[in-house]
CSV table of C-alpha atoms in Angstrom, one decimal:
chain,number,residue,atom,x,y,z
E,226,UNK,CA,18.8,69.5,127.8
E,227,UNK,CA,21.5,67.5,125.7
E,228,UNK,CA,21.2,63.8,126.3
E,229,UNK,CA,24.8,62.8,126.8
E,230,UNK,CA,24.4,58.6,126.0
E,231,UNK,CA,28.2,58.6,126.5
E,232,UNK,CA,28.3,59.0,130.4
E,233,UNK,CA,28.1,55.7,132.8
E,234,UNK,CA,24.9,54.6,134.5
E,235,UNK,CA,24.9,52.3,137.4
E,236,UNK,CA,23.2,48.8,136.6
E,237,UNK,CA,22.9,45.6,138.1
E,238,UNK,CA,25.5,42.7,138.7
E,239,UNK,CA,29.3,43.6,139.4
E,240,UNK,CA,30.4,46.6,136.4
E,241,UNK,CA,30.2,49.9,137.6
E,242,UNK,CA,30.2,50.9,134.3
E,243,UNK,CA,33.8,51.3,133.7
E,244,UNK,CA,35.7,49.3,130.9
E,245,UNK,CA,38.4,47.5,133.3
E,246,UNK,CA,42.2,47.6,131.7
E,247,UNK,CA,42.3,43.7,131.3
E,248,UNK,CA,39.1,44.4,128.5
E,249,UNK,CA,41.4,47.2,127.3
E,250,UNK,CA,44.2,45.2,127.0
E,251,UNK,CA,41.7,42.2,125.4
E,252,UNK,CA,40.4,45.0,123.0
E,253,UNK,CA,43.8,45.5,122.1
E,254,UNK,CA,44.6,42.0,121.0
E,255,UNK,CA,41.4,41.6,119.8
E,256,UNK,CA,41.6,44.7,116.8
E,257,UNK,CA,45.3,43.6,115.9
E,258,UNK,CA,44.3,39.9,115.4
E,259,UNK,CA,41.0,41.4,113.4
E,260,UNK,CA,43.2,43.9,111.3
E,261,UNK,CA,46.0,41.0,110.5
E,262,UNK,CA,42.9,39.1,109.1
E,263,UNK,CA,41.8,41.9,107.0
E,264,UNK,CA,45.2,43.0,105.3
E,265,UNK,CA,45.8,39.0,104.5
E,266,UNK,CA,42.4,38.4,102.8
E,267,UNK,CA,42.5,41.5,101.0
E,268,UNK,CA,46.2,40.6,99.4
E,269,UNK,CA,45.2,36.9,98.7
E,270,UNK,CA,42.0,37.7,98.0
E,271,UNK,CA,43.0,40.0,95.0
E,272,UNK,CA,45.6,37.9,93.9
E,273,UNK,CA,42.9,35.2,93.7
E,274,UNK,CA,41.1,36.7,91.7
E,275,UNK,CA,43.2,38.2,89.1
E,276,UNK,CA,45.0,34.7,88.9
E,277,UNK,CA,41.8,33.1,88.6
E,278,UNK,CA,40.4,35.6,85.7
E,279,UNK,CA,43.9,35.4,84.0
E,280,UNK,CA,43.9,31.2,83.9
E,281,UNK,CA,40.4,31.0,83.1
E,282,UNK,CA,39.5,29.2,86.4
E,283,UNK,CA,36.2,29.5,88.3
E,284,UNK,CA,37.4,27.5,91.1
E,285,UNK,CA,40.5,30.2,92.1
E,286,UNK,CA,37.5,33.0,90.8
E,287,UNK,CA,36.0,31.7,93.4
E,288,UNK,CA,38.0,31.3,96.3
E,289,UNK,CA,39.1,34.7,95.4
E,290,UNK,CA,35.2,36.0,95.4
E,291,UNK,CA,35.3,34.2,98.6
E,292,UNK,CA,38.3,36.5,100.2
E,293,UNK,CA,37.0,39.6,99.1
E,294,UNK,CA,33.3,39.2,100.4
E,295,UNK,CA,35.2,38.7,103.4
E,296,UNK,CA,36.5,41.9,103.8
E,297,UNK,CA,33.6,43.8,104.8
E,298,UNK,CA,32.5,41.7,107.1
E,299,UNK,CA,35.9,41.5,108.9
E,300,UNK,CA,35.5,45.2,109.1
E,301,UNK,CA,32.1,44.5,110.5
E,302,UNK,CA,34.2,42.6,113.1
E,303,UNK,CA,36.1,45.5,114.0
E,304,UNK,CA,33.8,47.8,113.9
E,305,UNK,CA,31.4,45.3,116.6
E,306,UNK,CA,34.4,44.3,118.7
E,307,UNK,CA,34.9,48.1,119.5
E,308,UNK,CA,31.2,49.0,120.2
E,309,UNK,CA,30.7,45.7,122.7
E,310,UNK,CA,33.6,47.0,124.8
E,311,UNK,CA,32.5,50.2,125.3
E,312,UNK,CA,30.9,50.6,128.4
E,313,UNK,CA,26.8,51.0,129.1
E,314,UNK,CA,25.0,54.2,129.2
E,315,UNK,CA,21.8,55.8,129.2
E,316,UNK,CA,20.7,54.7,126.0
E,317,UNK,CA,22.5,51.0,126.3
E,318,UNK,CA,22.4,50.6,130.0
E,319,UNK,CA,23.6,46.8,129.5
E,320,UNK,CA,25.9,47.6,126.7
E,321,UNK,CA,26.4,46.4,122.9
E,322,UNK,CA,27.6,43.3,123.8
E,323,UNK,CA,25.0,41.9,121.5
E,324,UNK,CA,26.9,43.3,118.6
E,325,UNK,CA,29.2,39.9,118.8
E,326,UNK,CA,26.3,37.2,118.2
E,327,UNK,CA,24.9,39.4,115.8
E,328,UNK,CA,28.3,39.7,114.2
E,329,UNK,CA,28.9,36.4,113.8
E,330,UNK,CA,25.7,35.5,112.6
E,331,UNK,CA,25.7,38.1,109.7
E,332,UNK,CA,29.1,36.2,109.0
E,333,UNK,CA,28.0,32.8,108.4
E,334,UNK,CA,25.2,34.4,106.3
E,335,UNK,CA,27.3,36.0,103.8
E,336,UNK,CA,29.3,32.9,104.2
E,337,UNK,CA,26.3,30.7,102.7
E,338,UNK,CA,25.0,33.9,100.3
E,339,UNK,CA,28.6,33.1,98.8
E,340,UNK,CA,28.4,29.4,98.7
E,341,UNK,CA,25.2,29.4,96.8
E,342,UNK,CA,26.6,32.3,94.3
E,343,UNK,CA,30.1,29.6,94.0
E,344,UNK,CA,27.1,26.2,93.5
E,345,UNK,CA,24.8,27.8,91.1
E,346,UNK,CA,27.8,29.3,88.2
E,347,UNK,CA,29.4,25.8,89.1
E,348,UNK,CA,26.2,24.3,87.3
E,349,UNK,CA,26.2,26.6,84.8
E,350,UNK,CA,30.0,25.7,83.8
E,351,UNK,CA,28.9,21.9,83.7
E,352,UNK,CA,25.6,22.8,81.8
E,353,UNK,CA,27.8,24.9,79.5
E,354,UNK,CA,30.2,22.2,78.8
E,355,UNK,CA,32.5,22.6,81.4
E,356,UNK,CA,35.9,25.2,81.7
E,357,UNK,CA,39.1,24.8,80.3
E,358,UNK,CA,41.5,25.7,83.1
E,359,UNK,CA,44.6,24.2,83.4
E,360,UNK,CA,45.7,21.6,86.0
E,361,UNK,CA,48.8,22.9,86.9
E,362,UNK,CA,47.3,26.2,87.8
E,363,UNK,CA,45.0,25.0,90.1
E,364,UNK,CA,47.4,22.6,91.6
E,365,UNK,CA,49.9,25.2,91.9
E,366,UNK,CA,47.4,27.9,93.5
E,367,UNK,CA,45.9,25.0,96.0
E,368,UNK,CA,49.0,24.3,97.4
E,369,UNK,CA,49.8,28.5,97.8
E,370,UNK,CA,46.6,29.1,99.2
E,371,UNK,CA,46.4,26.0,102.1
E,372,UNK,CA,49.9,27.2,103.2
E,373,UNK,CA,48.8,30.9,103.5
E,374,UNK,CA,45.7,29.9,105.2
E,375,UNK,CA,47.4,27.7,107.5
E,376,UNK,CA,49.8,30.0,108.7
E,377,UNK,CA,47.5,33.2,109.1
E,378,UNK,CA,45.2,30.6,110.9
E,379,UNK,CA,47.7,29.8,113.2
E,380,UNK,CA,49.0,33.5,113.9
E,381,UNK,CA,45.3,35.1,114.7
E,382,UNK,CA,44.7,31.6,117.0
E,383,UNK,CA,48.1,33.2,119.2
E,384,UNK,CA,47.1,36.6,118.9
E,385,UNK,CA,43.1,35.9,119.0
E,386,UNK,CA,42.9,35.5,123.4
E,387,UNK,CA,40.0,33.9,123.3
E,388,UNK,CA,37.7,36.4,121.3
E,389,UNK,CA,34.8,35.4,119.5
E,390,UNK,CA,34.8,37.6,116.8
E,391,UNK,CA,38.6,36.3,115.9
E,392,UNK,CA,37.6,32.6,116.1
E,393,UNK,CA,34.5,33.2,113.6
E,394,UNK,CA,38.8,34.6,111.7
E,395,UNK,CA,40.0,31.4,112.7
E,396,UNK,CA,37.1,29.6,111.1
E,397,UNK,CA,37.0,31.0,108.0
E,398,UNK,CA,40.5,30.8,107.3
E,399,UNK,CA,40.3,26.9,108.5
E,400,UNK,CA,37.5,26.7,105.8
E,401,UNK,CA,40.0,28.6,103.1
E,402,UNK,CA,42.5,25.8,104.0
E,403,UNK,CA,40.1,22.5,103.3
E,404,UNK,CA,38.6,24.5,100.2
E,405,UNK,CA,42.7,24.8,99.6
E,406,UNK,CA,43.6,21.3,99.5
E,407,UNK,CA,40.3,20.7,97.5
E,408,UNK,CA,41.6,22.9,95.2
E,409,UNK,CA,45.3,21.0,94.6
E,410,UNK,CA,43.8,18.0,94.9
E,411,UNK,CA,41.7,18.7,91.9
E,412,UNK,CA,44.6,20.0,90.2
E,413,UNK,CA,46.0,16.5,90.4
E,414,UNK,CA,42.9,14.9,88.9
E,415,UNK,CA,43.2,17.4,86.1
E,416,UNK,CA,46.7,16.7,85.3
E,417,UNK,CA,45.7,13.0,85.2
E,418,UNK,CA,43.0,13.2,83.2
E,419,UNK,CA,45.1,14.6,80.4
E,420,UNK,CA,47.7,12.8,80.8
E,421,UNK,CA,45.4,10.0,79.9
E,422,UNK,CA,44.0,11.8,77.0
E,423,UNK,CA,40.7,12.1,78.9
E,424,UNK,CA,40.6,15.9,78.0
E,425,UNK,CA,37.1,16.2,77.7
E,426,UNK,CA,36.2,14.6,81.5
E,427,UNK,CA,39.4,17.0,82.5
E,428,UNK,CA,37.1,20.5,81.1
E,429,UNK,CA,34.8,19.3,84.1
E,430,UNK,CA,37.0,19.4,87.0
E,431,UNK,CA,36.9,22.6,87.6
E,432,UNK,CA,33.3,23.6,88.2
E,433,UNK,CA,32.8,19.8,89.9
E,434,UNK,CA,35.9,21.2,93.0
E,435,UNK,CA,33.8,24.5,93.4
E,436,UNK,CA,30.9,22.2,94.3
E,437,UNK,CA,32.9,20.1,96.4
E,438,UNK,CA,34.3,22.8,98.3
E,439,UNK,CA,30.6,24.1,98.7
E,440,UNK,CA,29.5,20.9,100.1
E,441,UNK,CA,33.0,21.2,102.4
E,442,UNK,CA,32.5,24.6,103.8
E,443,UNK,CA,28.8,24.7,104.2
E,444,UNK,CA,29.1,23.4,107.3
E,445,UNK,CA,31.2,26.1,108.8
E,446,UNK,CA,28.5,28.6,107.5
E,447,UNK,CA,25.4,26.8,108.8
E,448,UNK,CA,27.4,26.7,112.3
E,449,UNK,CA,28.4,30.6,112.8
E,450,UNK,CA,25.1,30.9,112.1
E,451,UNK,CA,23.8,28.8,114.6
E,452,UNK,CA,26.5,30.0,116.9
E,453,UNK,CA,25.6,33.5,116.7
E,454,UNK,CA,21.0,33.1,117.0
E,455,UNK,CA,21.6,30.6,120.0
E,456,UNK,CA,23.6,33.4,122.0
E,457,UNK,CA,21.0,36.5,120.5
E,458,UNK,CA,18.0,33.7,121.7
E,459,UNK,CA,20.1,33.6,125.4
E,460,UNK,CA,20.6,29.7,124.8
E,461,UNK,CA,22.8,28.4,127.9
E,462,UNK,CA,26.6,28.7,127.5
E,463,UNK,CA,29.0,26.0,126.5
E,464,UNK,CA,29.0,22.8,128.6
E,465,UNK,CA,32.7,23.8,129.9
E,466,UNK,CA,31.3,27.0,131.5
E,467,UNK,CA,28.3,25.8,133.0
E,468,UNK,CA,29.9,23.3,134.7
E,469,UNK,CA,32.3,25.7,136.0
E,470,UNK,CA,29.2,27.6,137.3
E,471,UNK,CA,28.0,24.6,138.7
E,472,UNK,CA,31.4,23.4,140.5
E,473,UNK,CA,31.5,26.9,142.3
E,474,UNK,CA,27.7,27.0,142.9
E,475,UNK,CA,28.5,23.4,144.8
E,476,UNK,CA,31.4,24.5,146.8
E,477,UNK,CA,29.9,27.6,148.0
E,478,UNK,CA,26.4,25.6,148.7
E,479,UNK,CA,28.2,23.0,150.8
E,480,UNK,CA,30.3,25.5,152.8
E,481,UNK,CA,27.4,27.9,154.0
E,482,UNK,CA,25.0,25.1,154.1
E,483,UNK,CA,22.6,26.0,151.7
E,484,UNK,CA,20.0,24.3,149.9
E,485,UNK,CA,19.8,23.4,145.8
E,486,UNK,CA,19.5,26.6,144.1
E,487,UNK,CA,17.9,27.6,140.8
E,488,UNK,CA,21.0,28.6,138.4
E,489,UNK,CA,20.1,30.0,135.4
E,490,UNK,CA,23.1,31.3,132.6
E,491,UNK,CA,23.6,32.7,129.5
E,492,UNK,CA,26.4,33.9,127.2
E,493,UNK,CA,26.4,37.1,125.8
E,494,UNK,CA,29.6,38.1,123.6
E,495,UNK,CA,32.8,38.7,126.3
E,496,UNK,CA,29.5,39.1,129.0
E,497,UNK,CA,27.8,36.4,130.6
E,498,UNK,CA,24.9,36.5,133.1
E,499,UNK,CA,24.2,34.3,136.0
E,500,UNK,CA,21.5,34.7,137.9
E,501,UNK,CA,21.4,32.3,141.3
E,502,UNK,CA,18.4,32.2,143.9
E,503,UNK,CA,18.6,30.0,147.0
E,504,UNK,CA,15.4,29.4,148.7
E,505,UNK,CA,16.4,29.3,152.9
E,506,UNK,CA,14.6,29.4,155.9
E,507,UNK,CA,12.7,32.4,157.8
E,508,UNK,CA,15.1,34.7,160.2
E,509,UNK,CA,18.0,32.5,159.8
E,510,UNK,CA,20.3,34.7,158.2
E,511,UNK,CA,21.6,38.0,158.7
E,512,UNK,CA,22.6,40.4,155.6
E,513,UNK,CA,26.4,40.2,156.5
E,514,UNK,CA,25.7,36.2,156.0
E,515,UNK,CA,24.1,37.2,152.7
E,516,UNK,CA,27.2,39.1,151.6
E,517,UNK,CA,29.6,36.5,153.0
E,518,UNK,CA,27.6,33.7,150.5
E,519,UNK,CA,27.5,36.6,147.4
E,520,UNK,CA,31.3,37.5,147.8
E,521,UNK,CA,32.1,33.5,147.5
E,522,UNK,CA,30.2,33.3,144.5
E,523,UNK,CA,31.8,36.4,143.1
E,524,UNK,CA,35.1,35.4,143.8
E,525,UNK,CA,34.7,31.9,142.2
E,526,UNK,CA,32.5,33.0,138.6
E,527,UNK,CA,35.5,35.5,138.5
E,528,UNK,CA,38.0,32.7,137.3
E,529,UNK,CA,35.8,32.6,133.9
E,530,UNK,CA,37.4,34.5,130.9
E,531,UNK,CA,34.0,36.8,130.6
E,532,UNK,CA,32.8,40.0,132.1
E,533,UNK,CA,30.7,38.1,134.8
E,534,UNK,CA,27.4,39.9,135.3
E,535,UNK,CA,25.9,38.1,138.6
E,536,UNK,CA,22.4,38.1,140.3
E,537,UNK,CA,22.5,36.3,143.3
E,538,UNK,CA,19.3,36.2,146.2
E,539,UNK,CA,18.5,34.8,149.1
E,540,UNK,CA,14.7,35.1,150.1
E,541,UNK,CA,12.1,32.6,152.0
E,542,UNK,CA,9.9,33.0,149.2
E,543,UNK,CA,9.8,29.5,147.0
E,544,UNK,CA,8.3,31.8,144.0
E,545,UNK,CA,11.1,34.5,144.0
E,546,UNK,CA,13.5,31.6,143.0
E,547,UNK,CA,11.8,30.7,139.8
């Protein structure tokens, strides 16, 4: 018999397996905001690097290197945004929502393979006697560059709806705008330095911003990284949504007058889990009271901006709750 991984399963929490249209509709925005992203780097990336090959600067070389490597882990983006919305099945009864951490940890790793490819020909410029690019150049491109950045930063931040995969977009195009003014601001020093016939500290300019803008962006890198194996290690979600979690596990508590509960939470992509045991006394409450206390919790984690996966149990045994 054909094993068909396509069709829906039943699993535990609230999904029934279907994609709901608000995650279609978040897909949506999601691959538009992704796309926009890719077509931008690829244009500026290219031009980066042909301006940077023609004027005989590393710095734009690299920022253009920068773009480019980019590209295919945009796509990567894409490609993982589409596979953690579709919904579970045989093979992936929980889904692929793992695909997003993943994603973004991949990114900051190519992010820091670059940085350490832009560092060590930086040293070899300076151990070579440095590079004679011209100030103006590099000014010029700096100031181009932070002013695409900025805007295309802006634009995927409106389109973006809160998706991880386009902030780890969002970052990188924030860290193309600081390596930007790095950049100009470099250009400046360059222009000076000739201008007072200090040619020879001027030939080192260029390979010193690439290592300034490595020691700039490094920490963007190190960050998706740790973004990325704190949500594949099921680390607890951002302060914001646990105490959400714990405002509604309060509220509900309080109104059906039950005890502290054991709340554990974790972030998963566009999923997160919560799993809440309550410990209550022996033949004091009926299954309708049960549901009553579930639905409440339900309706209240439903407010978060996630597919909210719940596990919520009443028992009399302490041991259960742990």
């Amino acid at each position: 018999m054909e094993d068909d991984d396509s069709r829906p399963v039943t699993t535990g929490g609230t999904p029934s397996g279907e994609v709901p249209a608000d995650a279609a509709r978040a897909l949506a925005r999601e691959t538009r905001a992704l796309r926009t992203s890719l077509a931008t780097s690829a244009a500026i990336g290219v031009a980066a690097l042909v301006w940077g090959l023609l004027a005989g600067a590393q710095v734009i070389v690299f920022d253009g290197v920068y773009m480019i490597a980019g590209l295919a882990l945009t796509a990567a983006s894409m490609l993982a945004s589409r596979a953690a919305w579709s919904r579970p099945s045989r093979r992936f009864p929980f889904g692929k929502h793992a695909l997003t951490p993943l994603t973004v940890a991949m990114q900051g790793a190519a992010l820091l393979a670059t940085l350490l490819y832009g560092a060590v020909e930086a040293v070899g410029t300076i151990v070579a006697g440095g590079s004679e690019a011209g100030g103006a150049t590099v000014l010029v491109y700096g100031v181009a560059s932070w002013v695409a950045a900025i805007v295309v930063g802006r634009v995927l931040r409106r389109m973006g709806g809160g998706s991880d995969l386009v902030e780890v977009e969002i970052v990188s195009w924030r860290a193309g705008a600081v390596l930007s003014l790095v950049v100009a601001a470099g250009g400046l020093v360059a222009l000076g330095l000739v201008a007072l016939d200090l040619t020879t500290a001027a030939r080192y300019v260029d390979p010193a911003l690439v290592l300034i803008a490595v020691a700039v962006v490094v920490r963007d890198a190190l960050g998706l990284v740790r973004a990325g194996t704190h949500e594949l290690l099921e680390g607890a979600p951002a302060p914001d949504v646990r105490a959400h979690i714990d405002d509604v596990v309060v509220r509900v508590r309080e109104a059906h007058g039950l005890p502290e509960p054991t709340v554990r939470a974790t972030k998963l992509g566009r999923r997160l889990y919560v799993e809440i045991g309550f410990v209550v006394e022996r033949d004091c409450w009926t299954v309708d009271e049960e549901d009553a206390v579930r639905l409440d919790l339900v309706r209240g984690l439903a407010t978060l901006p996630y597919e909210v996966w719940e596990s919520i149990d009443l028992t009399t045994r302490p041991e259960l709750a742990d």
